[in-house]
Short mmCIF file of N, CA and C in Angstrom, two decimals:
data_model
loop_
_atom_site.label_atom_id
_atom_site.label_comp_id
_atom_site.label_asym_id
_atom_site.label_seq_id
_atom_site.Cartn_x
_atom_site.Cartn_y
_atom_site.Cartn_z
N UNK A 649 36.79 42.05 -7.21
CA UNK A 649 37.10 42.91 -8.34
C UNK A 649 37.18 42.10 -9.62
N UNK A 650 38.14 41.16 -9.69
CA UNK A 650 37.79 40.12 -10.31
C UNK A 650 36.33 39.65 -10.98
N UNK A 651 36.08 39.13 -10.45
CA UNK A 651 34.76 38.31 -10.23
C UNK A 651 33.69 39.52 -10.66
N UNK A 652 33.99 40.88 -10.59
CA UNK A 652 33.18 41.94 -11.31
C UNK A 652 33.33 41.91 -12.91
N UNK A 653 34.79 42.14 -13.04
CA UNK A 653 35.04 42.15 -14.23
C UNK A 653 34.76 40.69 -15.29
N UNK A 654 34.47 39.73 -15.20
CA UNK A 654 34.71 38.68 -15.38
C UNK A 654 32.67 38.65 -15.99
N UNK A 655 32.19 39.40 -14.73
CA UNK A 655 30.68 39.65 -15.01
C UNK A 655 30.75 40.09 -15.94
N UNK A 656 30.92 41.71 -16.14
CA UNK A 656 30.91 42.32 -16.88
C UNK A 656 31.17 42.44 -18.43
N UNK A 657 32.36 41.63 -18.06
CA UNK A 657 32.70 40.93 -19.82
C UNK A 657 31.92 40.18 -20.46
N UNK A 658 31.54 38.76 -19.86
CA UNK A 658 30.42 38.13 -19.75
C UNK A 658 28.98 38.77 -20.34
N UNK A 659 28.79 39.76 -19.93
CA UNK A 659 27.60 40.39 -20.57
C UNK A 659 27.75 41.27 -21.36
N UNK A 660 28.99 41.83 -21.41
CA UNK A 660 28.74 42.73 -23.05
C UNK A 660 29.11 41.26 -24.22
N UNK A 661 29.87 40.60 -24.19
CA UNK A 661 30.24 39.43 -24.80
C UNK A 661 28.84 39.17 -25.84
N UNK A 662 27.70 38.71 -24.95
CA UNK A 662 26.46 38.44 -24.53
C UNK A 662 25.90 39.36 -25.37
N UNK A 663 26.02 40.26 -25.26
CA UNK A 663 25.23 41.09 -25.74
C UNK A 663 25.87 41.28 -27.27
N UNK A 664 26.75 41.61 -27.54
CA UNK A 664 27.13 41.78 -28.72
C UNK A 664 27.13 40.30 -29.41
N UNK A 665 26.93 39.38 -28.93
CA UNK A 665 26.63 37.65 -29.78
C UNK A 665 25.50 38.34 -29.85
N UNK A 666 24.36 38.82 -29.41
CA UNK A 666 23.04 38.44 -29.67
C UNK A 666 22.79 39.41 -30.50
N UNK A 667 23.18 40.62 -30.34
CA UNK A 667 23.14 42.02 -31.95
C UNK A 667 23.59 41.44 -33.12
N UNK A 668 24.77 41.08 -32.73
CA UNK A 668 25.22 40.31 -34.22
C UNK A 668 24.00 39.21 -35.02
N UNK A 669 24.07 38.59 -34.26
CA UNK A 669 22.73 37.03 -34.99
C UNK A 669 21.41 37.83 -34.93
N UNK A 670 21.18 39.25 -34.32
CA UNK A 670 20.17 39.32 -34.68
C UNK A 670 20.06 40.55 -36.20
N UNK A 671 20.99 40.94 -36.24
CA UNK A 671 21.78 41.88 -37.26
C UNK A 671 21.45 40.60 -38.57
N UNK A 672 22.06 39.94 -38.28
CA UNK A 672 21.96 39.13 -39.32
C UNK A 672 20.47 37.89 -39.81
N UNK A 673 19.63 38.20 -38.55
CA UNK A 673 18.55 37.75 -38.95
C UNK A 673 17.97 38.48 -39.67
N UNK A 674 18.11 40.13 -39.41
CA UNK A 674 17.43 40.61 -40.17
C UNK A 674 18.04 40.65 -41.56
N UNK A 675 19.16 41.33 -41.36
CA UNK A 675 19.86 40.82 -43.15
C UNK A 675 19.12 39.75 -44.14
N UNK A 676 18.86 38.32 -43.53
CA UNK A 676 18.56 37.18 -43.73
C UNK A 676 16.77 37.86 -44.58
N UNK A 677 16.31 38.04 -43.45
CA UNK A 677 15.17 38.68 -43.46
C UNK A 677 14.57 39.42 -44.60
N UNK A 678 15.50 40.16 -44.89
CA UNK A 678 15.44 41.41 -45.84
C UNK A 678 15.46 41.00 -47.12
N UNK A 679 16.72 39.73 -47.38
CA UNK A 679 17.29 39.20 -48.56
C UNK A 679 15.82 38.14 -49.11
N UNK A 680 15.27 37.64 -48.33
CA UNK A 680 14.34 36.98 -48.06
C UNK A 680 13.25 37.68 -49.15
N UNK A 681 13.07 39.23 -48.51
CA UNK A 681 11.73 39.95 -49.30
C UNK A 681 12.20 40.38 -50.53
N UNK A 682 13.49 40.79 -50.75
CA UNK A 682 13.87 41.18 -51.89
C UNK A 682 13.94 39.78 -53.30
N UNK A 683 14.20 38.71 -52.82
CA UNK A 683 14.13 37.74 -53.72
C UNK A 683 12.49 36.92 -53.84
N UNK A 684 11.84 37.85 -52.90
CA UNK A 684 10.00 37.16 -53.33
C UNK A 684 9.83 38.40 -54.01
N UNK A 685 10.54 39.79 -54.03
CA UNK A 685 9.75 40.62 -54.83
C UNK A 685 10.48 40.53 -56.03
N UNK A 686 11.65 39.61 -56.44
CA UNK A 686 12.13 39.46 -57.70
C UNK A 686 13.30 40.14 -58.08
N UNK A 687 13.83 40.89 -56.70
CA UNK A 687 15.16 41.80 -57.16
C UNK A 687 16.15 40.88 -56.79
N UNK A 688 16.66 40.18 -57.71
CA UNK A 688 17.97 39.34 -56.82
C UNK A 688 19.08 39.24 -56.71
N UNK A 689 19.36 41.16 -57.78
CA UNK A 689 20.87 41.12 -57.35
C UNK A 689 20.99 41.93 -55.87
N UNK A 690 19.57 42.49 -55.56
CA UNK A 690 19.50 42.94 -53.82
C UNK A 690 19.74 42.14 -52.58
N UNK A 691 19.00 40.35 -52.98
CA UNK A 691 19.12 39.28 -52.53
C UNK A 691 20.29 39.04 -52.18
N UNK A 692 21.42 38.61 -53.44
CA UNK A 692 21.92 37.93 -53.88
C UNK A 692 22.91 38.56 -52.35
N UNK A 693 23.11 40.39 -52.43
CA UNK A 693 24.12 40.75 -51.88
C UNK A 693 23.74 40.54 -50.69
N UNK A 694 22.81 40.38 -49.94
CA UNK A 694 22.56 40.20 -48.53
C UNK A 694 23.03 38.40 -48.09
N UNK A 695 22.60 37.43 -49.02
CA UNK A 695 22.33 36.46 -48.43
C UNK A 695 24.20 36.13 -48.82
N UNK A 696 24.60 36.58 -49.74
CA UNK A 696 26.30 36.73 -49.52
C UNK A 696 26.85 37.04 -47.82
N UNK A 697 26.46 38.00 -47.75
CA UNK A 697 26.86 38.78 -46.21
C UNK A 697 26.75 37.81 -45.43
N UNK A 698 25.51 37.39 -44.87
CA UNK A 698 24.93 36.24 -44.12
C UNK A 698 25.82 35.33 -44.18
N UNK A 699 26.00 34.87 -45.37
CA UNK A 699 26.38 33.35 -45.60
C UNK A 699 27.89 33.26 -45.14
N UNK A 700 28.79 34.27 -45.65
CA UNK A 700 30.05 34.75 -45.60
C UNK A 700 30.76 34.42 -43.91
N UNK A 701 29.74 35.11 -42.98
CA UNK A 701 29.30 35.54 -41.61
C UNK A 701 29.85 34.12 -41.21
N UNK A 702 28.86 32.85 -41.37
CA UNK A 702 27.91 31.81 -41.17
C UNK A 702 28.34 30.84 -41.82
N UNK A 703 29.26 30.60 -42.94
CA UNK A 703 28.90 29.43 -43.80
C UNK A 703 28.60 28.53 -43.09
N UNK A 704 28.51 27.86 -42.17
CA UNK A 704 27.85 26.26 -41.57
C UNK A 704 26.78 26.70 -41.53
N UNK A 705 25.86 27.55 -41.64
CA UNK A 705 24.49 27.87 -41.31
C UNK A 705 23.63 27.33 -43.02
N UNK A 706 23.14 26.37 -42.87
CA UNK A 706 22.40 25.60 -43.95
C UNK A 706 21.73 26.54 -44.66
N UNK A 707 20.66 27.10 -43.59
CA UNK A 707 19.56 27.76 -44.36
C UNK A 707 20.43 28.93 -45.18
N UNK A 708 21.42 29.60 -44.74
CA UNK A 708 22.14 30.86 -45.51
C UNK A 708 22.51 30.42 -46.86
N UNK A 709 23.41 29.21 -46.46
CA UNK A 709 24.23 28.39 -47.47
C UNK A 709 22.89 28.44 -48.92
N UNK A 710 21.66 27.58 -48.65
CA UNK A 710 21.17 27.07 -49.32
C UNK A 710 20.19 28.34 -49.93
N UNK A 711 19.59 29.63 -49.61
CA UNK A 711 18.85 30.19 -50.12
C UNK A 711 20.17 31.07 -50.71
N UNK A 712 21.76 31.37 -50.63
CA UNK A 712 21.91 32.18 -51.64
C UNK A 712 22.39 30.95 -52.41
N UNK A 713 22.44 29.60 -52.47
CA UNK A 713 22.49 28.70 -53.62
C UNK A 713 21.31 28.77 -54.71
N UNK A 714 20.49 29.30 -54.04
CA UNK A 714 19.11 29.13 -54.83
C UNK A 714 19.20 30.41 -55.59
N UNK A 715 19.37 31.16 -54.68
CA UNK A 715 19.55 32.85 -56.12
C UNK A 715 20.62 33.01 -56.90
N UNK A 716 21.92 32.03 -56.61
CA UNK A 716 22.89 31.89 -57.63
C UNK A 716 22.36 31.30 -58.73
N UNK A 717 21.82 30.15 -58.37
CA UNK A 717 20.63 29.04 -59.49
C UNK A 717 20.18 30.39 -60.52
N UNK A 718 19.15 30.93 -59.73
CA UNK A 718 17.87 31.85 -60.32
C UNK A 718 18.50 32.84 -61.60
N UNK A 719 19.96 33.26 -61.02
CA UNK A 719 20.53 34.16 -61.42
C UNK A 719 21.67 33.54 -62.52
N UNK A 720 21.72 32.40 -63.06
CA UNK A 720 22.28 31.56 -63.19
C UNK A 720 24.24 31.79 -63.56
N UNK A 721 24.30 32.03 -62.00
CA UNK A 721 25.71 32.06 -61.70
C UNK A 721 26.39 30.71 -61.12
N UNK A 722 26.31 29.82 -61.84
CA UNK A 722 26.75 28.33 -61.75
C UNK A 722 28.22 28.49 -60.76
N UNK A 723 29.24 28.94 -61.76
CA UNK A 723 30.41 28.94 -61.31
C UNK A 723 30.22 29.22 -59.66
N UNK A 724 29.81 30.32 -59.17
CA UNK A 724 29.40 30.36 -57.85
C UNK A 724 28.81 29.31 -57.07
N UNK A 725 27.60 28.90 -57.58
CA UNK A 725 26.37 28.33 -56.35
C UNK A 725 28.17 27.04 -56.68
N UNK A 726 28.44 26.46 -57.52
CA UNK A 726 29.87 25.22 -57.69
C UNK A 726 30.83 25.37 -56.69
N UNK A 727 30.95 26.71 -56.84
CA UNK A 727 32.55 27.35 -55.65
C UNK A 727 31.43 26.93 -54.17
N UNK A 728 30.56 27.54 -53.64
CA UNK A 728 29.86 27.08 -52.53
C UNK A 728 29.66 25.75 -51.76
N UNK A 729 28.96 24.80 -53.07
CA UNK A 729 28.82 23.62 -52.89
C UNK A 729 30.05 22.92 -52.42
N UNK A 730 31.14 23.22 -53.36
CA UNK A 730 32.70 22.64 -52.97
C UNK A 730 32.73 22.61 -51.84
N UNK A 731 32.89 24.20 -51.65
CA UNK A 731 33.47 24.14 -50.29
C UNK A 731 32.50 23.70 -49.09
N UNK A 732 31.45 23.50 -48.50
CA UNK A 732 30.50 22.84 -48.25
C UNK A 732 30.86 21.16 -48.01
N UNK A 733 31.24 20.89 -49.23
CA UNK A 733 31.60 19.28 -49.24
C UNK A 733 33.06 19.24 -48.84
N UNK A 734 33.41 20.64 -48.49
CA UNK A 734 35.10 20.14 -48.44
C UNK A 734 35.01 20.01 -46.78
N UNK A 735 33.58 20.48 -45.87
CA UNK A 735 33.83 20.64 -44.33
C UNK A 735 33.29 19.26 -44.34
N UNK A 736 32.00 19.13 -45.07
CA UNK A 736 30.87 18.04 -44.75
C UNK A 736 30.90 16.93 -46.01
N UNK A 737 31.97 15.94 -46.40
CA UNK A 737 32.27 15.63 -47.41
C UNK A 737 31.30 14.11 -47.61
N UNK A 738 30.15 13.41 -46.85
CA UNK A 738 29.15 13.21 -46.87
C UNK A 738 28.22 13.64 -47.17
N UNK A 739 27.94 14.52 -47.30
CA UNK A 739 26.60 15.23 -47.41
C UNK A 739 25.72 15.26 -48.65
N UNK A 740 24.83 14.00 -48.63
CA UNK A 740 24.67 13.72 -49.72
C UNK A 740 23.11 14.96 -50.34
N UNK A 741 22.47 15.87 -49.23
CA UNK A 741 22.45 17.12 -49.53
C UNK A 741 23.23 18.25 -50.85
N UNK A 742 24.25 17.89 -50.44
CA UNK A 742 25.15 19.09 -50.75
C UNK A 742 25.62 18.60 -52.79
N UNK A 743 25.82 17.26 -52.45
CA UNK A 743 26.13 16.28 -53.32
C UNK A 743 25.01 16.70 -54.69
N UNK A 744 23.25 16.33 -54.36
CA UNK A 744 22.54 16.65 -54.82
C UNK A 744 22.46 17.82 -55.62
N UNK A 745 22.40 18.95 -54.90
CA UNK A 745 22.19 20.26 -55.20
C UNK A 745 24.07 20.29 -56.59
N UNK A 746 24.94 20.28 -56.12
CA UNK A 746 25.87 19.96 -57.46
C UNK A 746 25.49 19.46 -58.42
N UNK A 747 25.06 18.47 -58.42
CA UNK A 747 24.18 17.92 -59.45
C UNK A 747 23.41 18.75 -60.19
N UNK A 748 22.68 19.06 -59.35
CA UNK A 748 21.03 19.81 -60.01
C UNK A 748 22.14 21.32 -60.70
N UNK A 749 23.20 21.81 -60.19
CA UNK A 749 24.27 23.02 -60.80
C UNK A 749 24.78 22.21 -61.89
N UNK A 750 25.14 21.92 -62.19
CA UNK A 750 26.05 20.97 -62.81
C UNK A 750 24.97 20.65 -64.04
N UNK A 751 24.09 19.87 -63.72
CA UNK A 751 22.70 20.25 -64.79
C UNK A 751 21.92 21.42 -65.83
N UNK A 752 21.94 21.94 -64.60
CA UNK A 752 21.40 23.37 -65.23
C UNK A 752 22.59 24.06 -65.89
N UNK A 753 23.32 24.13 -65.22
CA UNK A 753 25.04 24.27 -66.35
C UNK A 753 24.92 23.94 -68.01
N UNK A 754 24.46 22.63 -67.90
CA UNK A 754 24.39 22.32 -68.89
C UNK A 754 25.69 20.95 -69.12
N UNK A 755 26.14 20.41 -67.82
CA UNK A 755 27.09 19.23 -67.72
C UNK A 755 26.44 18.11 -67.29
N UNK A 756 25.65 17.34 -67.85
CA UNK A 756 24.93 16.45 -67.96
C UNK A 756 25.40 15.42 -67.40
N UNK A 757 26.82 15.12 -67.93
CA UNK A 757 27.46 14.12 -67.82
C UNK A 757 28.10 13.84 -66.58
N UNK A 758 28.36 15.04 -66.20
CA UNK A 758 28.80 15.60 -64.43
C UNK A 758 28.13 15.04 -63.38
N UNK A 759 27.03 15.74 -63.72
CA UNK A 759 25.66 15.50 -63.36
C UNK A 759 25.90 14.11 -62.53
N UNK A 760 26.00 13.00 -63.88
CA UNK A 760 25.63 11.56 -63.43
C UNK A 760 26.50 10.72 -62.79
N UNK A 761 27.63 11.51 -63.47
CA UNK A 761 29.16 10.76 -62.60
C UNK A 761 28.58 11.04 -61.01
N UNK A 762 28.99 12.52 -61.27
CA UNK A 762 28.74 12.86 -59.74
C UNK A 762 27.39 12.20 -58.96
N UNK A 763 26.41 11.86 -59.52
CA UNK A 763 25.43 10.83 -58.40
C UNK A 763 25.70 9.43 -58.36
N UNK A 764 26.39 8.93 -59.38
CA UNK A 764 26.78 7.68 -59.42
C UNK A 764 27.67 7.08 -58.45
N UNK A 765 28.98 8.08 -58.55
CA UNK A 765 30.02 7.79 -57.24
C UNK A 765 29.29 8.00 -56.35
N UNK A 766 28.95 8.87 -55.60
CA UNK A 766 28.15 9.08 -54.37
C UNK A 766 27.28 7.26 -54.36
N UNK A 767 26.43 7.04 -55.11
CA UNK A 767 26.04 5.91 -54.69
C UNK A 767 26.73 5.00 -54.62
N UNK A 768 27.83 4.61 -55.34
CA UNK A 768 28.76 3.63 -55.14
C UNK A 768 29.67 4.14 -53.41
N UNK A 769 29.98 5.00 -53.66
CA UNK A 769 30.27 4.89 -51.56
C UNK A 769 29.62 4.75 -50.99
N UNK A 770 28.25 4.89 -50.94
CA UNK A 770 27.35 4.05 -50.18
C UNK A 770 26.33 3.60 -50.58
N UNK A 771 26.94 2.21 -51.00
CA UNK A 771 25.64 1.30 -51.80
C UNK A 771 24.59 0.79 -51.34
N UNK A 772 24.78 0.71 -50.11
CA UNK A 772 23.23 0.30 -48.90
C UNK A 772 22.67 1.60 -48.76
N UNK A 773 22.92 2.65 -48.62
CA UNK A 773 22.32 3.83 -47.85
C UNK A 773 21.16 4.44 -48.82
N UNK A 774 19.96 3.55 -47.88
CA UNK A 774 18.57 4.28 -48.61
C UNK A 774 19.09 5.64 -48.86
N UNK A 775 18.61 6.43 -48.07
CA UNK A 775 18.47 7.99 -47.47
C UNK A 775 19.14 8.53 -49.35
N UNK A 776 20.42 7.83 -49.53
CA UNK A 776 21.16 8.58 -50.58
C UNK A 776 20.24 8.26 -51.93
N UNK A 777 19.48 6.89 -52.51
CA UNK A 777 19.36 6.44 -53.41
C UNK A 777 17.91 7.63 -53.44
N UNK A 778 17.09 7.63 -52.49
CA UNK A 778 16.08 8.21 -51.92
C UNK A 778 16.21 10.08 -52.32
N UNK A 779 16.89 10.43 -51.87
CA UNK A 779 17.42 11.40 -52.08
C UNK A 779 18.04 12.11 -53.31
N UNK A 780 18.87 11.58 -53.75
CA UNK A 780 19.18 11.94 -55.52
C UNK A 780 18.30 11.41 -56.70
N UNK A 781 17.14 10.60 -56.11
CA UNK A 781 16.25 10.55 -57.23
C UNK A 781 15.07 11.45 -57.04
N UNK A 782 14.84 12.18 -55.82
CA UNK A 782 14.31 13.26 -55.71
C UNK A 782 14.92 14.65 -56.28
N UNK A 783 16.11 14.56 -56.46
CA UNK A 783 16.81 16.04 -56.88
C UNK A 783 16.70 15.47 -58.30
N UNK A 784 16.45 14.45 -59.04
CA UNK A 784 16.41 13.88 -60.76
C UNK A 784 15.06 14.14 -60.99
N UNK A 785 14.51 14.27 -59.96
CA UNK A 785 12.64 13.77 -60.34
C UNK A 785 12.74 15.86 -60.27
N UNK A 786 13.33 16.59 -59.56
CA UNK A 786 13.04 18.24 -59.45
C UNK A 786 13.61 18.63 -60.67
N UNK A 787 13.99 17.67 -61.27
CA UNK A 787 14.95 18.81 -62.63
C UNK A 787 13.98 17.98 -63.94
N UNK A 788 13.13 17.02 -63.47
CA UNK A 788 12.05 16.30 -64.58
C UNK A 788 12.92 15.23 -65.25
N UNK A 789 13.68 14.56 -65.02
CA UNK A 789 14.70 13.12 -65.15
C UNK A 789 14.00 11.96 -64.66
N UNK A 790 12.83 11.78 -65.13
CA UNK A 790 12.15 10.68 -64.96
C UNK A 790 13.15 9.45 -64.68
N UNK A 791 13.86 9.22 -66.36
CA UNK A 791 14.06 7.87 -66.25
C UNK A 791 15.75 7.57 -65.23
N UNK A 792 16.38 8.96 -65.16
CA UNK A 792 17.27 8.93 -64.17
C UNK A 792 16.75 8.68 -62.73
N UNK A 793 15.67 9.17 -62.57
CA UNK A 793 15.02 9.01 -61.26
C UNK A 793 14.53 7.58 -60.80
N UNK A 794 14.03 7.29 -61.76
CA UNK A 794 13.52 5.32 -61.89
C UNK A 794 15.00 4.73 -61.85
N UNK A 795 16.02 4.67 -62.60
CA UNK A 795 17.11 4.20 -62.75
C UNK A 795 17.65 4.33 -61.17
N UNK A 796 18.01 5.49 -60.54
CA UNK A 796 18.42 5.24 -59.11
C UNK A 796 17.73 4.48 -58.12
N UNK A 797 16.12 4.79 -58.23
CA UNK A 797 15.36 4.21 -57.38
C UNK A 797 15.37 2.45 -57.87
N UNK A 798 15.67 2.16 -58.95
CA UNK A 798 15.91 0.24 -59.26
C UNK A 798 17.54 0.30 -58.76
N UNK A 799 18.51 0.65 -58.72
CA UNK A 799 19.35 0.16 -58.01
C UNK A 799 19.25 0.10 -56.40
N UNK A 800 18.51 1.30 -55.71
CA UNK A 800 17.87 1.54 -54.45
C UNK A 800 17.39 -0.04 -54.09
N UNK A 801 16.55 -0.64 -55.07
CA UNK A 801 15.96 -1.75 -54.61
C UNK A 801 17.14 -2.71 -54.92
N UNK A 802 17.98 -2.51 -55.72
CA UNK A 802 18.67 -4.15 -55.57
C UNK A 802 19.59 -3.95 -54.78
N UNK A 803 19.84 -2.71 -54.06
CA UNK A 803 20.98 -2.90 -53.50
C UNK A 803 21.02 -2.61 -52.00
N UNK A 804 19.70 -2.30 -51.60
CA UNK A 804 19.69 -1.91 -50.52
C UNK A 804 18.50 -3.42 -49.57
N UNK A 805 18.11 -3.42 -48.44
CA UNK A 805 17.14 -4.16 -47.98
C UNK A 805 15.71 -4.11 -48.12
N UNK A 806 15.37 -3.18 -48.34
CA UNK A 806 14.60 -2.08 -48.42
C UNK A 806 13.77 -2.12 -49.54
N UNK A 807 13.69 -2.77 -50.30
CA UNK A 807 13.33 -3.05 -51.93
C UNK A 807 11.67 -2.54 -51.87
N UNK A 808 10.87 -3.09 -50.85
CA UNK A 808 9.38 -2.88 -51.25
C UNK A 808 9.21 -1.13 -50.77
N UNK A 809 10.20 -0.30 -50.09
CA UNK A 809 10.13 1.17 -50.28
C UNK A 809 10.14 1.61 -51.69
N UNK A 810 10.88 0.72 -52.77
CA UNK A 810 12.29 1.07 -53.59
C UNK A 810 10.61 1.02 -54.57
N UNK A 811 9.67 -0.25 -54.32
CA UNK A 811 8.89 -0.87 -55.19
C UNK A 811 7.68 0.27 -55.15
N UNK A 812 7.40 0.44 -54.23
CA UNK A 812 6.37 1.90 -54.10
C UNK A 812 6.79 3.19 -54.55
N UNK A 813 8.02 3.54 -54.70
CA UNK A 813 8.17 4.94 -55.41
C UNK A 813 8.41 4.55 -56.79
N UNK A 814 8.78 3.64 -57.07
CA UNK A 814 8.94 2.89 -58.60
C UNK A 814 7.31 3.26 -59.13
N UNK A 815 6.50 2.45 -58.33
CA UNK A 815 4.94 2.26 -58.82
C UNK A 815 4.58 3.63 -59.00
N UNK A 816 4.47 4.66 -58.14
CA UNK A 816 4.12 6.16 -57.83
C UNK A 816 4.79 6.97 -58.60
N UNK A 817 5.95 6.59 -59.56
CA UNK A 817 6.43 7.26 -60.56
C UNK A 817 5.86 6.57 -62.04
#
């Protein structure tokens, strides 16, 4: 009797995990077509839902960061990012994208603090120097982008990577 019930739970359990994530794929889905056809306060409210659901789920996190961007609701995509860095406080992902908010904001200065510390906690770590001069090079920060990638080389092992994206910029 037991061992029935125990089934049974087991599979509605089961079943209602898999309506839900798929409930919300489509949500995902939907928010998806509405922000390629340009409506994004239709977007905006779906990929909210999702994200709300989900926050550890990247892809949610990051496409309604992108229609906060579009829509330019800073204060938001900021409140997101925070909290984001407040689970995953590495994440030099998350780090980036503040930046690039923080930019488009119109806090310039934010901006640089905020990539600067990040590189000073980790002054060896390609991946980071690599990485925030790609989010400088997406917002057209040339010489911010060269500037990270020459400390990349003096400070990391790595210098003739550091010397080829130097050259290629």
């Amino acid at each position: 009797m037991m061992k029935n019930f125990i089934i049974v739970f087991t599979l509605l359990f089961t079943i209602q995990t898999y309506s839900q994530f798929d409930d919300l794929n489509s949500k995902f889905l939907l928010a998806q077509s509405y922000e390629q056809m340009g409506d994004l306060q239709k977007a905006r409210i779906l990929f909210e839902e999702v994200y709300f659901i989900q926050k550890d789920n990247f892809q949610f996190f990051e496409s309604l960061n992108r229609v906060y961007l579009k829509l330019k609701l800073f204060n938001e995509s900021i409140q997101i990012i925070q909290n984001r860095l407040s689970i995953f406080p590495n994440d030099i992902t998350s780090i980036g994208l503040l930046g690039v908010t923080y930019y488009q904001a119109g806090k310039e200065e934010e901006t640089f603090k905020l990539w600067n510390d990040a590189l000073k906690e980790q002054p060896t770590n390609l991946i980071y120097y690599r990485i925030l001069a790609n989010y400088a090079l997406e917002l057209r920060l040339f010489d911010k982008a060269i500037d990270i990638l020459q400390k990349g080389k003096a400070n990391t092992a790595e210098a003739r990577i550091f010397s080829y994206d130097l050259a290629h910029l």
